[in-house]
mmCIF file of C-alpha atoms in Angstrom:
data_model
loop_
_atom_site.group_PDB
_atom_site.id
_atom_site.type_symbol
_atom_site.label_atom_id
_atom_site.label_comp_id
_atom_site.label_asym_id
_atom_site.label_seq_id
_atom_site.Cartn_x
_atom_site.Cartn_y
_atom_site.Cartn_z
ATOM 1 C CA UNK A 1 83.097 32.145 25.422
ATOM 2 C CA UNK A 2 83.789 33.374 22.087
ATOM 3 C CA UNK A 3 80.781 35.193 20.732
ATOM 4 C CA UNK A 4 82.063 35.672 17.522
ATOM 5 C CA UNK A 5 81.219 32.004 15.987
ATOM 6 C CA UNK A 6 77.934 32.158 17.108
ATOM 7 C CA UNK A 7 75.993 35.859 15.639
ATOM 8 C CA UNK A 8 73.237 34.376 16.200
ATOM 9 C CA UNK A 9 73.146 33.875 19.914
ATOM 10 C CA UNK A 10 74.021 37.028 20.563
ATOM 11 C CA UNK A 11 71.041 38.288 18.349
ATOM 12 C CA UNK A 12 69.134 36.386 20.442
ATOM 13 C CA UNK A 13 70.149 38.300 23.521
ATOM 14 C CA UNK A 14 69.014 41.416 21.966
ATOM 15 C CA UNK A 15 66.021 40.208 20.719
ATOM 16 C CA UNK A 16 64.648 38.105 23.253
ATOM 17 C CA UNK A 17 64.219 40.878 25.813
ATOM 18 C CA UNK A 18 62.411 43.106 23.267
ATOM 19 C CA UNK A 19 60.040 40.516 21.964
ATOM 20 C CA UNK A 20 59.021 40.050 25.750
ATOM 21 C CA UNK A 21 57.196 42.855 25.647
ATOM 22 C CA UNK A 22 55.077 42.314 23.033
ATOM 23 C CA UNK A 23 53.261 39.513 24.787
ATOM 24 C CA UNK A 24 51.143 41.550 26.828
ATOM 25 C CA UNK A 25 47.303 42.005 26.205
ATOM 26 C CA UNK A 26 46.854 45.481 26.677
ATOM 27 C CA UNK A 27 45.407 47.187 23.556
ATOM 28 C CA UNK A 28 44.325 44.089 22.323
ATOM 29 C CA UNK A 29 40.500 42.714 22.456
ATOM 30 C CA UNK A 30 39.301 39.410 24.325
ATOM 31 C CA UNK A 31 38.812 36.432 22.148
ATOM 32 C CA UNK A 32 35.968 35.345 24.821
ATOM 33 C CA UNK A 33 32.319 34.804 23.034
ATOM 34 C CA UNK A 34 30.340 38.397 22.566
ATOM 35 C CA UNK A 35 27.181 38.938 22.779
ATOM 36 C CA UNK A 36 26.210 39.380 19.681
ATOM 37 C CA UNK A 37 27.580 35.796 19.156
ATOM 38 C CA UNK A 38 25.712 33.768 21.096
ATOM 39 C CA UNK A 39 22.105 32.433 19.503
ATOM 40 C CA UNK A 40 19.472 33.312 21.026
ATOM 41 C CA UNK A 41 15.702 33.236 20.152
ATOM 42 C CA UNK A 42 13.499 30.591 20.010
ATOM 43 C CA UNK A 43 11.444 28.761 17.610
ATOM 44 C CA UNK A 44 8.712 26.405 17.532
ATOM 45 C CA UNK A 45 9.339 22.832 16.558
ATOM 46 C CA UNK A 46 7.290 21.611 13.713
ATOM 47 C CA UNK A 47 6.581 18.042 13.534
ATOM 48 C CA UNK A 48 7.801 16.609 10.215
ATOM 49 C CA UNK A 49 4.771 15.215 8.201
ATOM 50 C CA UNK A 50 4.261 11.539 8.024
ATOM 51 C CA UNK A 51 5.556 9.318 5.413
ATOM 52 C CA UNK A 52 3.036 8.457 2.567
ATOM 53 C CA UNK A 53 2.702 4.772 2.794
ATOM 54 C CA UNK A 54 3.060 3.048 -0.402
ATOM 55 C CA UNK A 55 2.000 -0.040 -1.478
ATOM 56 C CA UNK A 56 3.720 -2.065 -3.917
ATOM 57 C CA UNK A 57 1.863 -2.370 -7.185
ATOM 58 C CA UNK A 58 0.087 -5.447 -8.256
ATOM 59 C CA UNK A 59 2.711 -7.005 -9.863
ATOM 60 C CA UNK A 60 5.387 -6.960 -7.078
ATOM 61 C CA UNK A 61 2.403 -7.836 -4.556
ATOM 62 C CA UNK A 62 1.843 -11.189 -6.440
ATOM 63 C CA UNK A 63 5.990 -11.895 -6.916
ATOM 64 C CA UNK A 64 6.449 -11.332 -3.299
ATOM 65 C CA UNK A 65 2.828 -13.550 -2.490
ATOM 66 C CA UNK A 66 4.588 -16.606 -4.823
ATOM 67 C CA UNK A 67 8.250 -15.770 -2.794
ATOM 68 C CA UNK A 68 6.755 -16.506 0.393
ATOM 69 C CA UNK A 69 5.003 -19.424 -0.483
ATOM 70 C CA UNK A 70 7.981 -20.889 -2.320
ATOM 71 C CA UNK A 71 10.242 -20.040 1.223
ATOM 72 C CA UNK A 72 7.526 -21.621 3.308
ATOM 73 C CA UNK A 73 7.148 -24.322 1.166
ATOM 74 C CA UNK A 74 10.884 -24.885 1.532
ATOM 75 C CA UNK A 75 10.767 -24.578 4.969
ATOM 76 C CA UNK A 76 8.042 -26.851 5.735
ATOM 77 C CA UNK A 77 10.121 -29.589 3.760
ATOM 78 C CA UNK A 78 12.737 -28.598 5.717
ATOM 79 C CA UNK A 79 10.967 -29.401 8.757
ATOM 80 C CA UNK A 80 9.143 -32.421 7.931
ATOM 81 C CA UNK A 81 12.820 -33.816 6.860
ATOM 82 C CA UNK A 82 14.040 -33.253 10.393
ATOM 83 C CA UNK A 83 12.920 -35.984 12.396
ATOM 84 C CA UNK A 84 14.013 -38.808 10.246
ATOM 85 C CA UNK A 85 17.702 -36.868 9.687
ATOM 86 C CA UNK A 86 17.859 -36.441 13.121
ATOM 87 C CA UNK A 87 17.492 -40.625 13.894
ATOM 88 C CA UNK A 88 20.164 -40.821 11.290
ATOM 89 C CA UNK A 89 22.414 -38.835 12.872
ATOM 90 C CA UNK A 90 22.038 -40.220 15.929
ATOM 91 C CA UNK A 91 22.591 -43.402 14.649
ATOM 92 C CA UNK A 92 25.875 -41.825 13.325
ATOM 93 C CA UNK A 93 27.088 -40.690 16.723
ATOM 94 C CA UNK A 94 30.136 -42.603 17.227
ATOM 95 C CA UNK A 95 31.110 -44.280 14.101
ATOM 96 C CA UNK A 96 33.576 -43.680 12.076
ATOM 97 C CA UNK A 97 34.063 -41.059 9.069
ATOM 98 C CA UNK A 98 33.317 -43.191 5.137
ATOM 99 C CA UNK A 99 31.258 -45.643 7.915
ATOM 100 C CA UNK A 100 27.998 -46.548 6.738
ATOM 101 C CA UNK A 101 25.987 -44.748 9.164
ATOM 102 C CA UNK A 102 28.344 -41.925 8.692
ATOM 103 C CA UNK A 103 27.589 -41.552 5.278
ATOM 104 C CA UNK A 104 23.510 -42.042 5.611
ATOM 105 C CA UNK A 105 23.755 -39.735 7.761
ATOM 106 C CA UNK A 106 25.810 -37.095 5.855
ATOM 107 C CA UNK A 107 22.937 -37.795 2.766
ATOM 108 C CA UNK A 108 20.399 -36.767 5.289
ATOM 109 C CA UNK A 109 22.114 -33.535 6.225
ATOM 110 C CA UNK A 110 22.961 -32.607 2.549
ATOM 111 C CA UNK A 111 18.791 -32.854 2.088
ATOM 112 C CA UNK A 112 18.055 -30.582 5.083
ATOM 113 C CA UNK A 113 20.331 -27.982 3.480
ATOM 114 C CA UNK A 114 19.138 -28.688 -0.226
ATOM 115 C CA UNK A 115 15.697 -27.696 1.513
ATOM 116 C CA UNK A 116 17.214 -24.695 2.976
ATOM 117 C CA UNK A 117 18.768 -23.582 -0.023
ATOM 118 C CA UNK A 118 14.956 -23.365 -1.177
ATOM 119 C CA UNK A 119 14.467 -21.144 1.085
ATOM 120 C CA UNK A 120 18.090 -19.003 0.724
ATOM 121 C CA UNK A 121 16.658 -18.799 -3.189
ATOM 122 C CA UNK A 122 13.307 -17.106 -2.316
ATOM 123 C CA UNK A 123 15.210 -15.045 0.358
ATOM 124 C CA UNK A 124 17.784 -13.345 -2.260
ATOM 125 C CA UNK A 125 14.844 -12.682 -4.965
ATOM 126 C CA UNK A 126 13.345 -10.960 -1.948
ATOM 127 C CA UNK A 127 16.956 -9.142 -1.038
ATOM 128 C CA UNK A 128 16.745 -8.172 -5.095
ATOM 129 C CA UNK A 129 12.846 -6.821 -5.308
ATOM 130 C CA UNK A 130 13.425 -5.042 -2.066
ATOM 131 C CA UNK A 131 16.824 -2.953 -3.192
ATOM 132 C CA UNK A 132 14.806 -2.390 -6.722
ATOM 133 C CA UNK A 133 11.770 -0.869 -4.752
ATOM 134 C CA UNK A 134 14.308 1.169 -2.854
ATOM 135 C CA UNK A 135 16.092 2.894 -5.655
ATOM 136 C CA UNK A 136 12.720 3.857 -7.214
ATOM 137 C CA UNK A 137 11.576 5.351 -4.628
ATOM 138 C CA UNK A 138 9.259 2.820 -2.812
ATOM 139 C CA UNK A 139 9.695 2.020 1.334
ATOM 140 C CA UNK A 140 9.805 -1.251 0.912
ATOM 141 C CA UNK A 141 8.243 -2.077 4.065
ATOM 142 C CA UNK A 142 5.430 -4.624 2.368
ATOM 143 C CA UNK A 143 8.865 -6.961 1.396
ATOM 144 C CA UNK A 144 10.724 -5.843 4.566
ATOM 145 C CA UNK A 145 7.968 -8.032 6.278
ATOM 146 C CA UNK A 146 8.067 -10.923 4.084
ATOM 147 C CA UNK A 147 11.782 -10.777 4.020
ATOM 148 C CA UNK A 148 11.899 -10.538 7.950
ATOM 149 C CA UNK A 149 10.122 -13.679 7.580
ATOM 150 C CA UNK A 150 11.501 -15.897 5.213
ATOM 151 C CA UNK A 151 15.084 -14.624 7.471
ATOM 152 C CA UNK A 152 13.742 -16.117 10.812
ATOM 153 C CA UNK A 153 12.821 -19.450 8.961
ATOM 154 C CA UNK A 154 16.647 -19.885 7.427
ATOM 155 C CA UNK A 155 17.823 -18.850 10.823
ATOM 156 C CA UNK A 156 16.232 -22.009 12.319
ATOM 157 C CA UNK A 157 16.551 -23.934 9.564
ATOM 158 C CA UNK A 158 20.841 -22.926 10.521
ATOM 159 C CA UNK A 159 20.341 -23.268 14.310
ATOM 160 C CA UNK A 160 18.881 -26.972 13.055
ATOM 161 C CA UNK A 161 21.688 -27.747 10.296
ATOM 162 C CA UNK A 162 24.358 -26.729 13.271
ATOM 163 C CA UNK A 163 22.841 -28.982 15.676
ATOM 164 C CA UNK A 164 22.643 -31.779 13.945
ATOM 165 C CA UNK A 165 26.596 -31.556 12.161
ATOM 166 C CA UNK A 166 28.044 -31.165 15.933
ATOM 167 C CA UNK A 167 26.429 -34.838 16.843
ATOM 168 C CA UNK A 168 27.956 -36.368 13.781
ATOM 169 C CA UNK A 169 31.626 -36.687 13.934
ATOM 170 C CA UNK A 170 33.692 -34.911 10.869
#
């Protein structure tokens, strides 16, 4: 083997054996934790003081009083729509799409959700006075509660509207 193509390598046979020796620890100090590193001591836990609650002022109480009312207005509509939708599209089960059941009963469900979009209305005005409340500083938790509310209604106003679209045939 001709050593004389490759310098290198035969650098690194020099080299190699010297640089060996530098891998030993002696002289040099632990990298394990000292004690003067760990924490220690102990202090006592204070409880952080409660929230202020804060109630809207009069003005947002009476808009979120008159968004309530509209969404349970909208959802007792809703609701007293139901039963007659519901013969309609039963009557509809079956029959064919443009038939004439079909289509009273596709009227019907377009009024349920005109009813719900009542609701959806009042629900986003809510979405709106709660984020404004928010940014300046309020907890929101008076329109947290009405929104909560007005949310469950639309949610069974949907579980409804889906109930009564899979019995009718698209």
């Amino acid at each position: 083997m001709n050593l004389s193509k490759w310098p290198f390598l035969s650098l690194t046979f020099v080299v190699v054996p010297l640089l060996s020796g530098c891998g030993s620890n002696a002289g040099y100090p632990s990298l394990a934790r000292r004690p003067a590193e760990r924490i220690t001591g102990s202090a006592a836990v204070v409880a952080p003081a409660p929230a202020p609650v804060v109630q809207p002022d009069l003005a947002t109480q009476s808009r979120l009083a008159r968004l309530r009312e509209m969404a349970s207005t909208a959802h007792a509509r809703f609701n007293a729509q139901v039963p007659a939708a519901s013969r309609l599209v039963t009557a509809a089960v079956g029959a064919a799409v443009a038939s004439e059941s079909w289509s009273v009963a596709s009227v019907a469900l377009a009024t349920l959700e005109s009813r719900r979009s009542d609701a959806m209305i009042a629900l986003a005005d809510l979405d709106s006075l709660y984020t404004r409340d928010r940014v300046e500083g309020g907890d929101g938790t008076a329109i947290a509660a009405v929104r909560e509310q007005v949310t469950a209604w639309v949610a069974d106003e949907d579980t409804t509207l889906a109930q009564l679209r899979g019995r009718v045939a698209d």
